[in-house]
Amino acid sequence: EAQVTQNPRYLITVTGKKLTVTCSQNMNHEYMSWYRQDPGLGLRQIYYSMNVEVTDKGDVPEGYKVSRKEKRNFPLILESPSPNQTSLYFCASSFFGNEKLFFGSGTQLSVL
Amino acid sequence: AQSVAQPEDQVNVAEGNPLTVKCTYSVSGNPYLFWYVQYPNRGLQFLLKYITGDNLVKGSYGFEAEFNKSQTSFHLKKPSALVSDSALYFCAVKTGNQFYFGTGTSLTVIP
């Protein structure tokens, strides 16, 4: 089944404790991206990647890192999480040029 | 700055009536335009897109959207609403390699 898989589904952590949210897709998509969803703000793009080893900042990249060492994986790294990063996070992917994004089920992150 | 506006946080419509969910945008260049739907505890699902061509775009589940370049709008429509259409709807634009989303409109279809 074609899908984008995010883990974990829920995560509670404390300020400053490094964490990684994983994202994997099995559709051989070139384009992958991360978003955060906050009430009243909609979805905002954090980072995107056009292909392996090619990443770029989206609208709200501060406090986040990403890597794209393999085509299928695009982890989101919070090296020193803060409470203002409490949010619902989505990973998405697409074929470059097709423009239709496939979304994961989301990761609800709470930073205490 | 690029922006996408969905002026209505909430839209209520009776089952069987036509529905419209509004979207306007302000971006540079000629963007690609999209509608996505989100059901509770799920990721977003693609409904339709406009890239070029006919201003009326047909998508999944009987939805369609009308592109109006002069008004920079891309309103989502459906001729006859179903209770199962109740969900959160997002308008999005892609310009360059970046996506910008609206704040979402919660649609409730009343039986």
Tab-separated table of C-alpha atoms in Angstrom:
chain	number	residue	atom	x	y	z
A	1	GLU	CA	0.000	0.000	0.000
A	2	ALA	CA	1.305	3.433	-0.979
A	3	GLN	CA	1.795	5.468	2.144
A	4	VAL	CA	3.735	8.021	4.157
A	5	THR	CA	4.593	6.699	7.602
A	6	GLN	CA	5.402	8.937	10.534
A	7	ASN	CA	6.583	7.870	13.957
A	8	PRO	CA	5.783	8.332	16.722
A	9	ARG	CA	2.107	9.225	16.606
A	10	TYR	CA	2.266	10.977	19.985
A	11	LEU	CA	5.294	12.334	21.810
A	12	ILE	CA	5.625	14.132	25.135
A	13	THR	CA	9.034	15.473	26.030
A	14	VAL	CA	10.749	18.129	28.104
A	15	THR	CA	12.476	21.331	27.112
A	16	GLY	CA	15.947	20.777	25.712
A	17	LYS	CA	15.794	17.017	25.178
A	18	LYS	CA	16.728	16.232	21.588
A	19	LEU	CA	14.177	14.289	19.581
A	20	THR	CA	13.661	12.944	16.078
A	21	VAL	CA	10.395	12.368	14.263
A	22	THR	CA	10.784	9.883	11.446
A	23	CYS	CA	9.084	9.993	8.062
A	24	SER	CA	9.253	7.322	5.388
A	25	GLN	CA	7.479	6.963	2.037
A	26	ASN	CA	7.282	3.922	-0.227
A	27	MET	CA	6.271	5.671	-3.463
A	28	ASN	CA	9.733	6.665	-4.725
A	29	HIS	CA	8.789	10.336	-4.441
A	30	GLU	CA	11.486	12.933	-4.995
A	31	TYR	CA	9.831	15.749	-3.034
A	32	MET	CA	9.350	15.486	0.736
A	33	SER	CA	8.353	18.158	3.223
A	34	TRP	CA	7.468	18.843	6.853
A	35	TYR	CA	4.629	21.015	8.203
A	36	ARG	CA	3.336	22.071	11.551
A	37	GLN	CA	-0.370	22.632	12.151
A	38	ASP	CA	-1.469	25.104	14.800
A	39	PRO	CA	-4.994	26.372	15.564
A	40	GLY	CA	-5.746	29.565	13.697
A	41	LEU	CA	-2.536	29.338	11.684
A	42	GLY	CA	-3.234	26.392	9.403
A	43	LEU	CA	-0.276	24.415	8.088
A	44	ARG	CA	3.102	26.046	7.755
A	45	GLN	CA	5.984	24.500	5.884
A	46	ILE	CA	9.114	23.882	7.956
A	47	TYR	CA	11.564	22.290	5.501
A	48	TYR	CA	11.392	20.572	2.156
A	49	SER	CA	13.644	18.373	0.082
A	50	MET	CA	13.781	18.110	-3.690
A	51	ASN	CA	15.844	14.894	-3.642
A	52	VAL	CA	18.607	13.083	-1.775
A	53	GLU	CA	21.031	15.510	-0.100
A	54	VAL	CA	18.962	18.511	-1.298
A	55	THR	CA	17.060	20.327	1.457
A	56	ASP	CA	15.809	23.873	1.880
A	57	LYS	CA	14.029	26.036	4.413
A	58	GLY	CA	10.325	26.604	4.340
A	59	ASP	CA	8.414	29.330	6.125
A	60	VAL	CA	9.206	28.399	9.743
A	61	PRO	CA	12.556	26.544	9.897
A	62	GLU	CA	13.893	28.024	13.164
A	63	GLY	CA	14.598	25.357	15.770
A	64	TYR	CA	14.387	22.443	13.328
A	65	LYS	CA	16.812	20.378	11.278
A	66	VAL	CA	16.270	17.803	8.577
A	67	SER	CA	18.348	15.374	6.564
A	68	ARG	CA	17.760	13.423	3.351
A	69	LYS	CA	20.361	10.688	3.123
A	70	GLU	CA	18.019	8.222	1.452
A	71	LYS	CA	15.208	8.920	-0.972
A	72	ARG	CA	12.527	7.282	1.170
A	73	ASN	CA	13.382	8.899	4.548
A	74	PHE	CA	13.149	12.492	5.732
A	75	PRO	CA	13.531	12.794	9.514
A	76	LEU	CA	12.709	15.984	11.426
A	77	ILE	CA	15.130	16.789	14.232
A	78	LEU	CA	14.532	19.099	17.168
A	79	GLU	CA	17.899	19.474	18.855
A	80	SER	CA	16.657	21.560	21.788
A	81	PRO	CA	12.865	21.557	21.828
A	82	SER	CA	10.991	24.420	23.445
A	83	PRO	CA	7.325	24.719	24.483
A	84	ASN	CA	6.507	26.865	21.439
A	85	GLN	CA	7.255	23.828	19.286
A	86	THR	CA	4.276	22.014	20.784
A	87	SER	CA	2.238	21.300	17.674
A	88	LEU	CA	0.825	18.726	15.282
A	89	TYR	CA	3.432	17.793	12.688
A	90	PHE	CA	2.850	16.331	9.238
A	91	CYS	CA	5.222	14.873	6.713
A	92	ALA	CA	4.221	14.820	3.037
A	93	SER	CA	5.697	13.648	-0.249
A	94	SER	CA	5.047	13.847	-3.974
A	95	PHE	CA	6.556	13.199	-7.347
A	96	PHE	CA	8.346	16.300	-8.498
A	97	GLY	CA	6.157	17.916	-11.137
A	98	ASN	CA	2.992	16.073	-10.081
A	99	GLU	CA	2.296	18.441	-7.184
A	100	LYS	CA	-0.187	16.139	-5.409
A	101	LEU	CA	1.023	15.762	-1.834
A	102	PHE	CA	0.538	12.533	0.124
A	103	PHE	CA	0.417	13.168	3.867
A	104	GLY	CA	1.335	11.042	6.840
A	105	SER	CA	-1.071	10.614	9.766
A	106	GLY	CA	0.666	13.222	11.888
A	107	THR	CA	2.728	13.427	15.081
A	108	GLN	CA	1.296	15.261	18.066
A	109	LEU	CA	4.244	16.722	19.967
A	110	SER	CA	4.021	18.266	23.424
A	111	VAL	CA	7.090	19.985	24.893
A	112	LEU	CA	6.800	20.615	28.629
B	1	ALA	CA	4.965	37.882	1.417
B	2	GLN	CA	2.973	34.941	0.161
B	3	SER	CA	-0.395	34.381	1.777
B	4	VAL	CA	-3.524	32.307	1.457
B	5	ALA	CA	-6.755	33.460	3.056
B	6	GLN	CA	-9.802	31.433	3.968
B	7	PRO	CA	-12.153	34.089	5.316
B	8	GLU	CA	-14.606	31.708	6.972
B	9	ASP	CA	-13.522	29.591	9.928
B	10	GLN	CA	-16.829	27.723	9.853
B	11	VAL	CA	-19.371	26.981	7.140
B	12	ASN	CA	-22.689	25.274	7.872
B	13	VAL	CA	-24.913	23.943	5.112
B	14	ALA	CA	-27.961	21.713	4.991
B	15	GLU	CA	-27.639	18.297	3.410
B	16	GLY	CA	-28.549	18.427	-0.275
B	17	ASN	CA	-27.823	22.130	-0.602
B	18	PRO	CA	-24.902	23.504	-2.609
B	19	LEU	CA	-21.791	24.451	-0.684
B	20	THR	CA	-19.003	26.938	-1.243
B	21	VAL	CA	-15.778	27.273	0.707
B	22	LYS	CA	-13.871	30.428	-0.134
B	23	CYS	CA	-10.167	30.955	-0.770
B	24	THR	CA	-8.160	33.923	-1.963
B	25	TYR	CA	-4.418	34.163	-2.373
B	26	SER	CA	-1.629	36.650	-2.739
B	27	VAL	CA	1.520	35.173	-4.211
B	28	SER	CA	4.043	36.129	-6.829
B	29	GLY	CA	4.070	34.505	-10.230
B	30	ASN	CA	1.571	31.944	-11.450
B	31	PRO	CA	0.953	29.553	-8.581
B	32	TYR	CA	-0.443	26.080	-8.595
B	33	LEU	CA	-3.659	25.928	-6.518
B	34	PHE	CA	-4.987	23.058	-4.417
B	35	TRP	CA	-7.709	21.943	-2.073
B	36	TYR	CA	-7.122	19.364	0.638
B	37	VAL	CA	-9.516	17.827	3.166
B	38	GLN	CA	-8.719	16.675	6.690
B	39	TYR	CA	-10.896	14.271	8.659
B	40	PRO	CA	-10.467	13.994	12.446
B	41	ASN	CA	-7.190	12.387	13.512
B	42	ARG	CA	-6.067	11.969	9.916
B	43	GLY	CA	-3.583	13.574	7.571
B	44	LEU	CA	-4.685	15.791	4.727
B	45	GLN	CA	-6.075	14.232	1.571
B	46	PHE	CA	-5.840	15.743	-1.906
B	47	LEU	CA	-9.112	16.878	-3.475
B	48	LEU	CA	-8.161	18.775	-6.611
B	49	LYS	CA	-5.648	21.085	-8.222
B	50	TYR	CA	-5.445	23.847	-10.788
B	51	ILE	CA	-2.287	24.365	-12.791
B	52	THR	CA	-3.466	25.748	-16.097
B	53	GLY	CA	-6.350	25.507	-18.549
B	54	ASP	CA	-10.083	25.470	-17.823
B	55	ASN	CA	-11.017	27.681	-14.883
B	56	LEU	CA	-13.416	25.053	-13.499
B	57	VAL	CA	-11.560	22.091	-12.062
B	58	LYS	CA	-13.255	18.838	-11.066
B	59	GLY	CA	-11.893	16.698	-8.280
B	60	SER	CA	-12.627	13.846	-5.919
B	61	TYR	CA	-15.987	13.102	-4.232
B	62	GLY	CA	-17.946	15.441	-6.528
B	63	PHE	CA	-16.054	18.580	-5.531
B	64	GLU	CA	-15.035	21.236	-7.999
B	65	ALA	CA	-13.251	24.563	-7.763
B	66	GLU	CA	-13.397	27.742	-9.771
B	67	PHE	CA	-10.254	29.692	-10.498
B	68	ASN	CA	-10.637	33.447	-10.961
B	69	LYS	CA	-7.394	35.126	-11.901
B	70	SER	CA	-8.631	38.721	-11.646
B	71	GLN	CA	-9.953	38.142	-8.124
B	72	THR	CA	-7.102	35.778	-7.195
B	73	SER	CA	-9.655	33.355	-5.834
B	74	PHE	CA	-10.067	29.598	-5.923
B	75	HIS	CA	-13.388	28.721	-4.298
B	76	LEU	CA	-14.337	25.121	-3.583
B	77	LYS	CA	-17.853	24.050	-4.540
B	78	LYS	CA	-20.171	21.089	-4.531
B	79	PRO	CA	-23.681	21.058	-5.984
B	80	SER	CA	-25.233	18.877	-3.288
B	81	ALA	CA	-23.654	18.484	0.158
B	82	LEU	CA	-23.509	15.193	2.038
B	83	VAL	CA	-23.223	14.708	5.802
B	84	SER	CA	-20.020	12.783	5.109
B	85	ASP	CA	-18.505	15.968	3.606
B	86	SER	CA	-18.210	17.403	7.121
B	87	ALA	CA	-14.492	17.971	7.653
B	88	LEU	CA	-11.752	20.598	7.711
B	89	TYR	CA	-10.841	22.012	4.290
B	90	PHE	CA	-7.565	23.668	3.389
B	91	CYS	CA	-6.719	25.776	0.383
B	92	ALA	CA	-3.058	25.725	-0.663
B	93	VAL	CA	-0.806	27.306	-3.246
B	94	LYS	CA	2.545	26.207	-4.538
B	95	THR	CA	4.971	28.812	-5.819
B	96	GLY	CA	8.497	27.805	-6.663
B	97	ASN	CA	9.170	24.749	-4.514
B	98	GLN	CA	7.190	25.902	-1.474
B	99	PHE	CA	3.640	25.278	-0.365
B	100	TYR	CA	1.489	27.793	1.510
B	101	PHE	CA	-1.729	26.774	3.222
B	102	GLY	CA	-4.740	28.707	4.425
B	103	THR	CA	-5.941	28.509	8.002
B	104	GLY	CA	-8.667	26.027	7.180
B	105	THR	CA	-12.479	26.095	7.041
B	106	SER	CA	-14.530	23.692	9.111
B	107	LEU	CA	-17.497	22.479	7.072
B	108	THR	CA	-20.522	21.062	8.835
B	109	VAL	CA	-23.301	19.514	6.784
B	110	ILE	CA	-26.517	19.380	8.769
B	111	PRO	CA	-28.824	16.411	8.161
